[in-house]
Amino acid sequence: MTTALITGATAGIGAAFARRLAGDGHNLVLVARDTERLRAQATELHDRHGIEAEVLTADLSTDAGIEAVAARLTDRVSPVDLLVNNAGFGNKGRYLDVSVADELTMLKVHCEAVLRLTSAAAGAMRERGRGGVVNVASVAAFLPRGTYGASKAWVVQFTQGAAKDLAGTGVRLMALCPGFVRTEFHQRAGMGTGNIPDWMWLDADKLVAAALEDLARGRSVSIPDPRYKALMGLVKLTPRSLLGGVTSRAGRTYGPK
């Protein structure tokens, strides 16, 4: 049986990855900050699917948390075959409305942790000649919409570049770029979502199924829904000089308040 390590595993996309991978017979290492929720999740997945679910409590906004997860990823006795870098959060407010300290914490989780954990996992996987990494980004990566989008753009560019460098090694890397997904993300950030149209919401379980199919196909970027594929196609055709104003107006109309 193979083992998958998932950060931000207790809710939303991370929990959907855990459900799907457990159902497919993979053992799991579940990573999040809340030990009680992790243990409850591990017990449920073990009882339902008969897999082993290991709990690793870690705060990826700290060096200690990142180092703990990196150490698990490089464990040769119990190797990790798939890493899902899903941990992340949003800050409520526009640029300069959010403190620099909070912005730096976001970059720590979205960029530094992703870099360090991907490097730990990919190095061990390259030695074995197999493995996969899914770095959860966002369609916000393709839009000029503040620090969150900028951090996710870094995730996409980093993942694509690393995927090219590791081509032929047996290690696959993919950036997953979903749109709006009904998770705890907005609630934790204090963002209202009542103004977001129903058609823009994605189902986390369907999203994960599409993402795993794209990973199996060897894609380095996955936008796992036809609606968002079409929207991002339009974004590519829109001049950058116009895109900033369009996304700013759309953000005020449809974005979380």
Coordinates of N, CA and C in Angstrom, one line a residue:
M1 N 0.8 -1.2 0.0 CA 0.0 0.0 0.0 C 0.9 1.2 0.0
T2 N 0.5 2.2 -0.8 CA 1.2 3.5 -0.8 C 0.7 4.4 0.3
T3 N 1.5 5.5 0.5 CA 1.2 6.4 1.6 C 1.1 7.8 1.0
A4 N 0.1 8.6 1.4 CA -0.1 10.0 1.0 C -0.1 10.9 2.2
L5 N 0.7 12.0 2.1 CA 0.7 13.0 3.2 C -0.1 14.2 2.7
I6 N -1.0 14.6 3.5 CA -1.9 15.8 3.1 C -1.8 16.8 4.2
T7 N -1.4 18.1 3.8 CA -1.5 19.2 4.7 C -2.8 19.9 4.6
G8 N -3.2 20.5 5.7 CA -4.6 21.1 5.8 C -5.6 20.0 5.5
A9 N -5.5 18.9 6.2 CA -6.2 17.7 5.9 C -7.6 17.6 6.5
T10 N -7.9 18.5 7.5 CA -9.1 18.3 8.3 C -10.4 18.9 7.7
A11 N -10.2 19.7 6.6 CA -11.4 20.4 6.1 C -11.2 20.6 4.6
G12 N -12.3 20.9 3.9 CA -12.3 21.3 2.5 C -11.6 20.4 1.6
I13 N -10.8 20.9 0.7 CA -10.1 20.2 -0.3 C -9.2 19.1 0.3
G14 N -8.5 19.5 1.4 CA -7.6 18.5 2.0 C -8.4 17.3 2.5
A15 N -9.6 17.5 3.2 CA -10.4 16.4 3.6 C -10.9 15.6 2.5
A16 N -11.2 16.2 1.4 CA -11.7 15.5 0.2 C -10.6 14.6 -0.4
F17 N -9.4 15.1 -0.4 CA -8.3 14.3 -0.8 C -8.1 13.1 0.1
A18 N -8.3 13.3 1.4 CA -8.1 12.2 2.4 C -9.2 11.2 2.1
R19 N -10.4 11.6 1.9 CA -11.5 10.6 1.7 C -11.3 9.8 0.5
R20 N -10.9 10.5 -0.6 CA -10.7 9.8 -1.9 C -9.5 8.8 -1.8
L21 N -8.4 9.3 -1.3 CA -7.2 8.4 -1.2 C -7.4 7.2 -0.3
A22 N -8.1 7.5 0.8 CA -8.4 6.4 1.7 C -9.3 5.4 1.1
G23 N -10.3 5.9 0.3 CA -11.2 5.0 -0.4 C -10.5 4.2 -1.4
D24 N -9.4 4.7 -2.0 CA -8.6 4.0 -3.0 C -7.6 3.1 -2.4
G25 N -7.5 3.0 -1.0 CA -6.7 2.1 -0.4 C -5.3 2.6 0.0
H26 N -5.1 3.9 0.0 CA -3.8 4.5 0.4 C -3.8 4.7 1.9
N27 N -2.7 4.4 2.5 CA -2.4 4.9 3.9 C -2.2 6.4 3.9
L28 N -2.5 7.0 5.0 CA -2.4 8.5 5.0 C -1.6 9.0 6.2
V29 N -1.0 10.2 6.0 CA -0.4 11.0 7.0 C -1.2 12.3 7.0
L30 N -2.0 12.6 8.0 CA -2.8 13.7 8.0 C -2.2 14.8 8.8
V31 N -2.0 16.0 8.2 CA -1.3 17.1 8.8 C -2.3 18.3 9.0
A32 N -2.3 18.9 10.2 CA -3.1 20.1 10.4 C -2.7 20.6 11.8
R33 N -3.3 21.7 12.3 CA -2.9 22.3 13.6 C -3.8 21.7 14.7
D34 N -4.9 21.2 14.4 CA -5.9 20.8 15.4 C -5.8 19.3 15.7
T35 N -5.1 18.9 16.8 CA -4.9 17.4 17.0 C -6.2 16.7 17.2
E36 N -7.1 17.2 17.9 CA -8.4 16.5 18.2 C -9.1 16.2 16.9
R37 N -9.2 17.2 16.0 CA -9.9 17.0 14.7 C -9.1 16.0 13.9
L38 N -7.8 16.0 13.9 CA -7.0 15.0 13.2 C -7.2 13.6 13.6
R39 N -7.3 13.4 15.0 CA -7.5 12.1 15.5 C -8.9 11.6 15.2
A40 N -9.9 12.4 15.2 CA -11.2 12.0 14.8 C -11.3 11.6 13.4
Q41 N -10.7 12.4 12.5 CA -10.6 12.1 11.1 C -9.9 10.8 10.8
A42 N -8.7 10.6 11.5 CA -8.0 9.4 11.3 C -8.7 8.2 11.7
T43 N -9.4 8.3 12.8 CA -10.2 7.1 13.3 C -11.3 6.8 12.3
E44 N -12.0 7.8 11.8 CA -13.1 7.6 10.9 C -12.6 6.9 9.6
L45 N -11.5 7.4 9.0 CA -11.0 6.9 7.8 C -10.5 5.5 8.0
H46 N -9.9 5.2 9.1 CA -9.4 3.9 9.4 C -10.6 2.9 9.5
D47 N -11.6 3.3 10.3 CA -12.7 2.4 10.5 C -13.5 2.2 9.2
R48 N -13.6 3.2 8.4 CA -14.4 3.1 7.2 C -13.7 2.3 6.0
H49 N -12.4 2.5 5.9 CA -11.7 2.0 4.7 C -10.6 1.0 5.1
G50 N -10.3 0.8 6.4 CA -9.3 -0.2 6.7 C -7.9 0.2 6.4
I51 N -7.6 1.5 6.3 CA -6.3 2.0 6.0 C -5.6 2.5 7.3
E52 N -4.3 2.7 7.3 CA -3.7 3.3 8.4 C -3.6 4.8 8.2
A53 N -4.0 5.5 9.2 CA -4.0 7.0 9.1 C -3.2 7.6 10.3
E54 N -2.1 8.1 10.0 CA -1.2 8.7 10.9 C -1.5 10.2 11.1
V55 N -1.4 10.6 12.4 CA -1.6 12.0 12.7 C -0.3 12.8 13.0
L56 N -0.2 13.9 12.3 CA 1.0 14.8 12.5 C 0.5 16.2 12.7
T57 N 0.5 16.7 14.0 CA 0.1 18.1 14.3 C 1.3 19.0 14.0
A58 N 1.0 20.0 13.1 CA 2.0 20.9 12.7 C 1.4 22.2 12.2
D59 N 2.0 23.3 12.6 CA 1.7 24.7 12.1 C 2.7 25.1 11.1
L60 N 2.3 25.2 9.8 CA 3.2 25.4 8.8 C 3.5 26.9 8.6
S61 N 3.0 27.7 9.5 CA 3.5 29.1 9.6 C 4.7 29.3 10.5
T62 N 5.2 28.1 11.0 CA 6.4 28.1 11.9 C 7.5 27.2 11.3
D63 N 8.7 27.6 11.6 CA 9.8 26.7 11.1 C 9.7 25.3 11.7
A64 N 9.3 25.2 13.0 CA 9.2 23.9 13.7 C 8.2 23.1 13.0
G65 N 7.1 23.6 12.6 CA 6.0 22.9 11.9 C 6.5 22.4 10.6
I66 N 7.1 23.2 9.8 CA 7.6 22.8 8.5 C 8.7 21.7 8.6
E67 N 9.6 21.9 9.6 CA 10.7 20.9 9.8 C 10.1 19.5 10.2
A68 N 9.0 19.5 11.0 CA 8.4 18.3 11.4 C 7.8 17.5 10.2
V69 N 7.2 18.2 9.3 CA 6.6 17.6 8.2 C 7.7 17.2 7.2
A70 N 8.7 18.0 7.0 CA 9.8 17.7 6.1 C 10.5 16.4 6.6
A71 N 10.7 16.3 7.9 CA 11.3 15.1 8.5 C 10.5 13.8 8.1
R72 N 9.2 13.9 8.2 CA 8.3 12.8 7.9 C 8.4 12.4 6.4
L73 N 8.5 13.4 5.6 CA 8.6 13.2 4.1 C 9.9 12.5 3.7
T74 N 10.9 12.7 4.5 CA 12.2 12.1 4.2 C 12.5 10.8 4.9
D75 N 11.5 10.2 5.6 CA 11.6 9.0 6.3 C 11.7 7.8 5.4
R76 N 12.9 7.2 5.4 CA 13.1 6.1 4.4 C 12.4 4.8 4.9
V77 N 12.2 4.6 6.1 CA 11.5 3.4 6.6 C 10.1 3.4 6.2
S78 N 9.4 4.5 6.3 CA 8.0 4.6 5.9 C 7.8 5.7 4.9
P79 N 8.2 5.5 3.6 CA 8.2 6.5 2.6 C 6.8 7.0 2.3
V80 N 6.8 8.3 1.9 CA 5.6 9.0 1.4 C 5.6 9.0 -0.2
D81 N 4.6 8.5 -0.8 CA 4.5 8.3 -2.2 C 3.8 9.5 -2.9
L82 N 2.9 10.2 -2.2 CA 2.2 11.3 -2.7 C 2.1 12.4 -1.6
L83 N 2.5 13.6 -2.0 CA 2.4 14.8 -1.1 C 1.3 15.7 -1.7
V84 N 0.4 16.1 -0.8 CA -0.6 17.1 -1.2 C -0.4 18.3 -0.3
N85 N 0.2 19.4 -0.9 CA 0.4 20.6 -0.2 C -0.9 21.5 -0.3
N86 N -1.8 21.3 0.7 CA -3.1 22.0 0.6 C -3.2 23.1 1.6
A87 N -2.4 23.1 2.7 CA -2.6 24.1 3.7 C -2.6 25.5 3.2
G88 N -3.5 26.4 3.6 CA -3.5 27.7 3.2 C -4.6 28.5 3.8
F89 N -4.6 29.8 3.6 CA -5.6 30.7 4.2 C -5.7 32.0 3.4
G90 N -6.7 32.8 3.7 CA -6.8 34.1 3.0 C -6.9 35.2 4.1
N91 N -6.4 36.4 3.8 CA -6.6 37.5 4.6 C -7.7 38.4 4.1
K92 N -8.5 38.9 5.0 CA -9.6 39.8 4.6 C -9.1 41.2 4.5
G93 N -9.3 41.8 3.4 CA -8.9 43.2 3.2 C -8.0 43.3 2.0
R94 N -7.9 44.6 1.5 CA -7.1 44.9 0.3 C -5.7 45.1 0.8
Y95 N -4.8 45.2 -0.2 CA -3.4 45.6 0.1 C -3.3 46.9 0.9
L96 N -2.5 46.9 1.9 CA -2.3 47.9 2.9 C -3.4 48.0 4.0
D97 N -4.5 47.3 3.8 CA -5.5 47.1 4.8 C -5.1 45.9 5.7
V98 N -4.2 45.0 5.2 CA -3.8 43.9 6.0 C -2.4 44.2 6.5
S99 N -2.1 43.8 7.7 CA -0.8 44.0 8.3 C 0.3 43.3 7.5
V100 N 1.5 43.8 7.5 CA 2.6 43.2 6.8 C 2.9 41.8 7.5
A101 N 2.8 41.8 8.8 CA 3.0 40.5 9.6 C 2.1 39.4 9.1
D102 N 0.8 39.7 8.8 CA -0.2 38.8 8.3 C 0.2 38.4 6.9
E103 N 0.6 39.3 6.1 CA 1.0 39.0 4.7 C 2.2 38.1 4.7
L104 N 3.2 38.3 5.6 CA 4.3 37.4 5.6 C 4.0 36.0 6.1
T105 N 3.0 35.9 7.0 CA 2.6 34.6 7.5 C 2.0 33.9 6.3
M106 N 1.2 34.6 5.5 CA 0.6 33.9 4.3 C 1.7 33.4 3.3
L107 N 2.7 34.2 3.1 CA 3.8 33.8 2.2 C 4.6 32.6 2.8
K108 N 4.7 32.6 4.2 CA 5.4 31.5 4.8 C 4.6 30.2 4.5
V109 N 3.3 30.2 4.6 CA 2.5 29.0 4.4 C 2.4 28.6 2.9
H110 N 2.1 29.6 2.1 CA 1.8 29.4 0.7 C 3.1 29.2 -0.1
C111 N 4.2 29.8 0.2 CA 5.4 29.8 -0.6 C 6.5 29.0 0.1
E112 N 7.0 29.5 1.2 CA 8.1 28.8 1.9 C 7.8 27.4 2.2
A113 N 6.7 27.1 2.9 CA 6.3 25.8 3.3 C 6.2 24.9 2.0
V114 N 5.6 25.4 1.0 CA 5.4 24.6 -0.2 C 6.8 24.3 -0.8
L115 N 7.7 25.2 -0.9 CA 9.0 25.0 -1.4 C 9.8 23.9 -0.6
R116 N 9.8 24.1 0.7 CA 10.6 23.2 1.6 C 10.0 21.8 1.6
L117 N 8.7 21.7 1.6 CA 8.0 20.4 1.7 C 8.1 19.7 0.3
T118 N 7.9 20.4 -0.7 CA 8.1 19.8 -2.1 C 9.5 19.3 -2.3
S119 N 10.5 20.1 -1.8 CA 11.9 19.7 -2.0 C 12.2 18.5 -1.2
A120 N 11.7 18.4 0.1 CA 11.9 17.2 0.9 C 11.3 16.0 0.3
A121 N 10.1 16.1 -0.2 CA 9.4 15.0 -0.8 C 10.0 14.5 -2.1
A122 N 10.2 15.5 -3.0 CA 10.7 15.2 -4.3 C 12.1 14.6 -4.3
G123 N 12.9 15.1 -3.3 CA 14.3 14.5 -3.2 C 14.2 13.0 -2.9
A124 N 13.4 12.7 -1.9 CA 13.2 11.3 -1.5 C 12.6 10.5 -2.6
M125 N 11.6 11.0 -3.3 CA 10.9 10.3 -4.4 C 11.9 10.1 -5.5
R126 N 12.7 11.0 -5.9 CA 13.7 10.8 -7.0 C 14.6 9.7 -6.7
E127 N 15.0 9.5 -5.4 CA 15.9 8.4 -5.1 C 15.2 7.1 -5.4
R128 N 13.9 7.0 -5.1 CA 13.1 5.8 -5.3 C 12.6 5.6 -6.8
G129 N 12.7 6.7 -7.5 CA 12.3 6.7 -8.9 C 10.8 6.7 -9.1
R130 N 10.0 7.2 -8.1 CA 8.6 7.3 -8.3 C 8.0 8.3 -7.2
G131 N 6.9 8.8 -7.5 CA 6.2 9.7 -6.5 C 5.5 10.8 -7.2
G132 N 4.7 11.5 -6.4 CA 3.9 12.6 -6.9 C 3.7 13.7 -5.9
V133 N 3.6 15.0 -6.4 CA 3.3 16.1 -5.5 C 2.2 16.9 -6.1
V134 N 1.2 17.2 -5.4 CA 0.1 18.1 -5.8 C 0.2 19.4 -4.9
N135 N 0.5 20.5 -5.5 CA 0.5 21.8 -4.8 C -0.8 22.5 -5.1
V136 N -1.6 22.7 -4.1 CA -2.9 23.4 -4.3 C -2.7 24.9 -4.4
A137 N -3.0 25.4 -5.6 CA -2.9 26.9 -5.9 C -4.3 27.4 -6.0
S138 N -4.6 28.1 -7.0 CA -6.0 28.7 -7.2 C -6.0 29.4 -8.6
V139 N -7.2 29.5 -9.1 CA -7.4 30.3 -10.4 C -7.0 31.8 -10.1
A140 N -7.0 32.2 -8.8 CA -6.5 33.5 -8.5 C -5.1 33.7 -8.9
A141 N -4.3 32.7 -9.2 CA -2.9 32.8 -9.6 C -2.8 33.5 -11.0
F142 N -3.9 33.4 -11.8 CA -3.9 34.0 -13.1 C -4.5 35.4 -13.2
L143 N -4.8 35.9 -12.0 CA -5.5 37.2 -12.0 C -4.7 38.2 -11.1
P144 N -4.6 39.5 -11.5 CA -3.9 40.4 -10.7 C -4.8 40.9 -9.5
R145 N -4.9 40.1 -8.5 CA -5.9 40.4 -7.4 C -5.2 40.2 -6.0
G146 N -4.1 41.0 -5.8 CA -3.6 41.1 -4.5 C -2.6 40.0 -4.1
T147 N -2.2 40.0 -2.8 CA -1.2 39.1 -2.3 C -1.6 37.6 -2.4
Y148 N -2.8 37.3 -2.1 CA -3.2 35.9 -2.2 C -3.0 35.4 -3.6
G149 N -3.4 36.1 -4.6 CA -3.2 35.7 -6.0 C -1.8 35.6 -6.3
A150 N -1.0 36.6 -5.8 CA 0.5 36.6 -6.1 C 1.1 35.4 -5.5
S151 N 0.8 35.0 -4.3 CA 1.4 33.8 -3.7 C 1.0 32.5 -4.4
K152 N -0.2 32.4 -4.9 CA -0.6 31.3 -5.7 C 0.0 31.2 -7.1
A153 N 0.3 32.4 -7.6 CA 1.0 32.5 -8.9 C 2.4 31.9 -8.7
W154 N 3.0 32.2 -7.6 CA 4.3 31.6 -7.3 C 4.2 30.1 -7.2
V155 N 3.2 29.6 -6.6 CA 3.0 28.1 -6.5 C 3.0 27.5 -7.9
V156 N 2.2 28.1 -8.8 CA 2.0 27.6 -10.1 C 3.4 27.6 -10.9
Q157 N 4.0 28.8 -10.9 CA 5.3 28.9 -11.6 C 6.4 28.0 -11.0
F158 N 6.5 27.9 -9.7 CA 7.4 27.0 -9.1 C 7.2 25.5 -9.5
T159 N 5.9 25.1 -9.4 CA 5.5 23.7 -9.7 C 5.8 23.4 -11.1
Q160 N 5.5 24.3 -12.0 CA 5.7 24.0 -13.5 C 7.2 23.9 -13.7
G161 N 8.0 24.8 -13.1 CA 9.5 24.7 -13.4 C 10.1 23.5 -12.8
A162 N 9.7 23.1 -11.5 CA 10.2 21.9 -10.9 C 9.8 20.6 -11.7
A163 N 8.5 20.6 -12.2 CA 8.1 19.5 -13.0 C 9.0 19.3 -14.2
K164 N 9.4 20.3 -14.9 CA 10.2 20.2 -16.0 C 11.6 19.7 -15.6
D165 N 12.1 20.2 -14.5 CA 13.4 19.8 -14.0 C 13.5 18.3 -13.6
L166 N 12.3 17.8 -13.2 CA 12.3 16.4 -12.7 C 11.7 15.4 -13.8
A167 N 11.5 15.9 -15.0 CA 10.9 15.1 -16.0 C 11.9 13.9 -16.3
G168 N 11.3 12.7 -16.4 CA 12.1 11.5 -16.6 C 12.6 10.8 -15.3
T169 N 12.3 11.4 -14.2 CA 12.8 10.8 -12.9 C 11.8 9.9 -12.3
G170 N 10.5 9.9 -12.8 CA 9.5 9.2 -12.2 C 8.7 10.0 -11.1
V171 N 9.1 11.2 -10.9 CA 8.4 12.1 -10.0 C 7.5 13.1 -10.7
R172 N 6.2 13.1 -10.4 CA 5.3 14.0 -11.1 C 4.9 15.2 -10.1
L173 N 4.9 16.4 -10.6 CA 4.5 17.5 -9.9 C 3.3 18.2 -10.6
M174 N 2.3 18.7 -9.9 CA 1.2 19.3 -10.5 C 0.7 20.4 -9.6
A175 N 0.4 21.6 -10.2 CA -0.3 22.7 -9.5 C -1.8 22.5 -9.7
L176 N -2.6 22.5 -8.7 CA -4.0 22.4 -8.8 C -4.6 23.7 -8.6
C177 N -5.4 24.2 -9.5 CA -6.0 25.6 -9.5 C -7.5 25.6 -9.5
P178 N -8.1 25.4 -8.4 CA -9.6 25.4 -8.3 C -10.1 26.9 -8.2
G179 N -11.4 27.0 -8.4 CA -12.1 28.2 -8.2 C -12.7 28.2 -6.8
F180 N -13.9 28.8 -6.7 CA -14.6 28.8 -5.4 C -15.0 27.4 -5.0
V181 N -14.7 26.9 -3.8 CA -15.0 25.6 -3.3 C -15.7 25.8 -1.9
R182 N -16.7 25.1 -1.6 CA -17.4 25.3 -0.3 C -16.6 24.6 0.8
T183 N -15.8 25.3 1.5 CA -14.9 24.8 2.5 C -15.0 25.8 3.7
E184 N -14.1 25.7 4.7 CA -14.0 26.6 5.8 C -13.2 27.8 5.5
F185 N -12.6 27.9 4.3 CA -11.7 28.9 3.9 C -12.2 30.3 4.2
H186 N -13.4 30.6 3.6 CA -13.9 32.0 3.7 C -14.4 32.3 5.2
Q187 N -14.9 31.3 5.8 CA -15.4 31.5 7.2 C -14.2 31.8 8.1
R188 N -13.1 31.1 8.0 CA -12.0 31.4 8.8 C -11.4 32.8 8.6
A189 N -11.5 33.3 7.3 CA -11.0 34.6 7.0 C -12.0 35.7 7.3
G190 N -13.2 35.3 7.8 CA -14.2 36.3 8.1 C -14.8 36.9 6.8
M191 N -14.8 36.2 5.7 CA -15.4 36.6 4.5 C -16.8 36.1 4.2
G192 N -17.7 37.0 3.9 CA -19.0 36.5 3.5 C -19.0 36.0 2.1
T193 N -19.9 35.1 1.7 CA -19.9 34.5 0.4 C -21.3 34.5 -0.2
G194 N -22.2 35.3 0.4 CA -23.6 35.3 -0.1 C -23.7 35.9 -1.5
N195 N -22.8 36.7 -1.9 CA -22.8 37.4 -3.2 C -22.2 36.6 -4.3
I196 N -21.7 35.4 -4.1 CA -21.1 34.6 -5.1 C -22.1 33.7 -5.8
P197 N -22.3 33.8 -7.1 CA -23.3 33.0 -7.8 C -23.1 31.6 -7.6
D198 N -24.2 30.8 -7.6 CA -24.2 29.4 -7.4 C -23.3 28.7 -8.4
W199 N -23.4 29.2 -9.7 CA -22.6 28.4 -10.7 C -21.1 28.5 -10.5
M200 N -20.6 29.4 -9.7 CA -19.2 29.5 -9.5 C -18.6 28.6 -8.4
W201 N -19.5 27.9 -7.7 CA -19.1 27.0 -6.6 C -18.8 25.6 -7.2
L202 N -17.7 25.0 -6.7 CA -17.3 23.6 -7.1 C -17.5 22.7 -5.9
D203 N -17.7 21.4 -6.2 CA -17.8 20.4 -5.3 C -16.4 19.8 -5.0
A204 N -16.0 19.8 -3.7 CA -14.6 19.4 -3.4 C -14.3 17.9 -3.8
D205 N -15.2 17.0 -3.7 CA -15.0 15.6 -4.0 C -14.8 15.5 -5.6
K206 N -15.6 16.1 -6.3 CA -15.5 16.1 -7.8 C -14.2 16.7 -8.2
L207 N -13.8 17.8 -7.6 CA -12.6 18.5 -7.9 C -11.4 17.6 -7.7
V208 N -11.4 16.9 -6.6 CA -10.3 16.0 -6.3 C -10.2 14.8 -7.3
A209 N -11.3 14.3 -7.6 CA -11.4 13.2 -8.7 C -10.7 13.7 -10.0
A210 N -11.1 14.9 -10.4 CA -10.6 15.5 -11.6 C -9.1 15.7 -11.5
A211 N -8.7 16.2 -10.3 CA -7.3 16.5 -10.1 C -6.4 15.3 -10.2
L212 N -6.8 14.2 -9.6 CA -6.1 12.9 -9.6 C -6.0 12.4 -11.0
E213 N -7.0 12.6 -11.8 CA -7.0 12.1 -13.2 C -5.9 12.9 -13.9
D214 N -5.9 14.2 -13.7 CA -4.9 15.1 -14.4 C -3.5 14.7 -13.9
L215 N -3.3 14.4 -12.7 CA -2.0 14.0 -12.2 C -1.5 12.7 -12.9
A216 N -2.5 11.7 -13.0 CA -2.2 10.5 -13.7 C -1.8 10.7 -15.2
R217 N -2.4 11.7 -15.8 CA -2.1 12.1 -17.2 C -0.7 12.8 -17.3
G218 N -0.2 13.2 -16.2 CA 1.1 13.9 -16.3 C 1.0 15.4 -16.5
R219 N -0.1 16.0 -16.2 CA -0.2 17.4 -16.4 C 0.4 18.1 -15.2
S220 N 1.1 19.3 -15.5 CA 1.7 20.1 -14.5 C 0.8 21.1 -13.9
V221 N -0.3 21.4 -14.6 CA -1.3 22.4 -14.1 C -2.7 21.8 -14.3
S222 N -3.5 21.8 -13.3 CA -4.9 21.3 -13.4 C -5.9 22.4 -13.0
I223 N -6.8 22.7 -14.0 CA -7.9 23.6 -13.7 C -9.1 22.6 -13.8
P224 N -9.6 22.0 -12.7 CA -10.5 20.9 -12.8 C -11.9 21.2 -12.9
D225 N -12.3 22.0 -13.9 CA -13.7 22.3 -14.1 C -13.9 23.0 -15.4
P226 N -14.8 22.6 -16.3 CA -14.9 23.3 -17.6 C -15.3 24.8 -17.5
R227 N -16.0 25.1 -16.5 CA -16.4 26.5 -16.3 C -15.2 27.4 -16.1
Y228 N -14.3 27.0 -15.2 CA -13.2 27.8 -14.9 C -12.1 27.6 -16.0
K229 N -12.1 26.5 -16.7 CA -11.2 26.4 -17.9 C -11.6 27.5 -18.9
A230 N -12.9 27.6 -19.1 CA -13.3 28.7 -20.1 C -13.0 30.1 -19.6
L231 N -13.2 30.3 -18.3 CA -12.9 31.7 -17.8 C -11.4 32.0 -17.9
M232 N -10.6 31.0 -17.6 CA -9.2 31.3 -17.7 C -8.7 31.4 -19.1
G233 N -9.4 30.7 -20.0 CA -9.1 30.9 -21.5 C -9.4 32.4 -21.9
L234 N -10.5 32.9 -21.4 CA -10.8 34.3 -21.7 C -9.7 35.3 -21.0
V235 N -9.3 34.9 -19.8 CA -8.2 35.7 -19.2 C -7.0 35.8 -20.0
K236 N -6.6 34.7 -20.6 CA -5.4 34.7 -21.4 C -5.5 35.6 -22.6
L237 N -6.7 35.8 -23.1 CA -6.9 36.6 -24.3 C -7.1 38.1 -24.0
T238 N -7.3 38.4 -22.7 CA -7.6 39.8 -22.3 C -6.2 40.5 -22.1
P239 N -6.1 41.7 -22.7 CA -4.8 42.4 -22.5 C -4.6 42.7 -21.0
R240 N -3.4 42.6 -20.5 CA -3.1 42.8 -19.1 C -3.5 44.2 -18.6
S241 N -3.4 45.2 -19.5 CA -3.8 46.5 -19.1 C -5.2 46.7 -18.8
L242 N -6.1 45.8 -19.4 CA -7.5 45.8 -19.1 C -7.9 44.8 -17.9
L243 N -7.0 43.8 -17.8 CA -7.4 42.7 -16.9 C -7.5 43.2 -15.4
G244 N -6.6 44.1 -15.0 CA -6.5 44.5 -13.7 C -7.8 45.2 -13.3
G245 N -8.3 46.1 -14.2 CA -9.6 46.8 -13.9 C -10.8 45.9 -13.9
V246 N -10.8 44.9 -14.8 CA -11.9 44.0 -14.9 C -12.0 43.1 -13.6
T247 N -10.8 42.6 -13.2 CA -10.8 41.7 -12.0 C -11.1 42.5 -10.8
S248 N -10.7 43.7 -10.7 CA -11.0 44.5 -9.5 C -12.5 44.7 -9.4
R249 N -13.1 45.1 -10.5 CA -14.6 45.3 -10.5 C -15.3 44.0 -10.2
A250 N -14.9 42.9 -10.8 CA -15.5 41.6 -10.5 C -15.3 41.1 -9.1
G251 N -14.1 41.4 -8.6 CA -13.9 41.1 -7.2 C -14.8 41.8 -6.2
R252 N -15.1 43.1 -6.5 CA -16.0 43.9 -5.7 C -17.4 43.4 -5.8
T253 N -17.7 42.8 -7.0 CA -19.1 42.4 -7.2 C -19.3 40.9 -6.7
Y254 N -18.4 40.0 -7.0 CA -18.6 38.6 -6.7 C -17.6 38.1 -5.6
G255 N -16.6 38.8 -5.3 CA -15.6 38.3 -4.4 C -16.1 38.3 -2.9
P256 N -15.5 37.6 -2.1 CA -15.9 37.5 -0.7 C -15.8 38.9 0.0
K257 N -16.8 39.2 0.8 CA -16.9 40.5 1.5 C -16.5 40.3 2.9

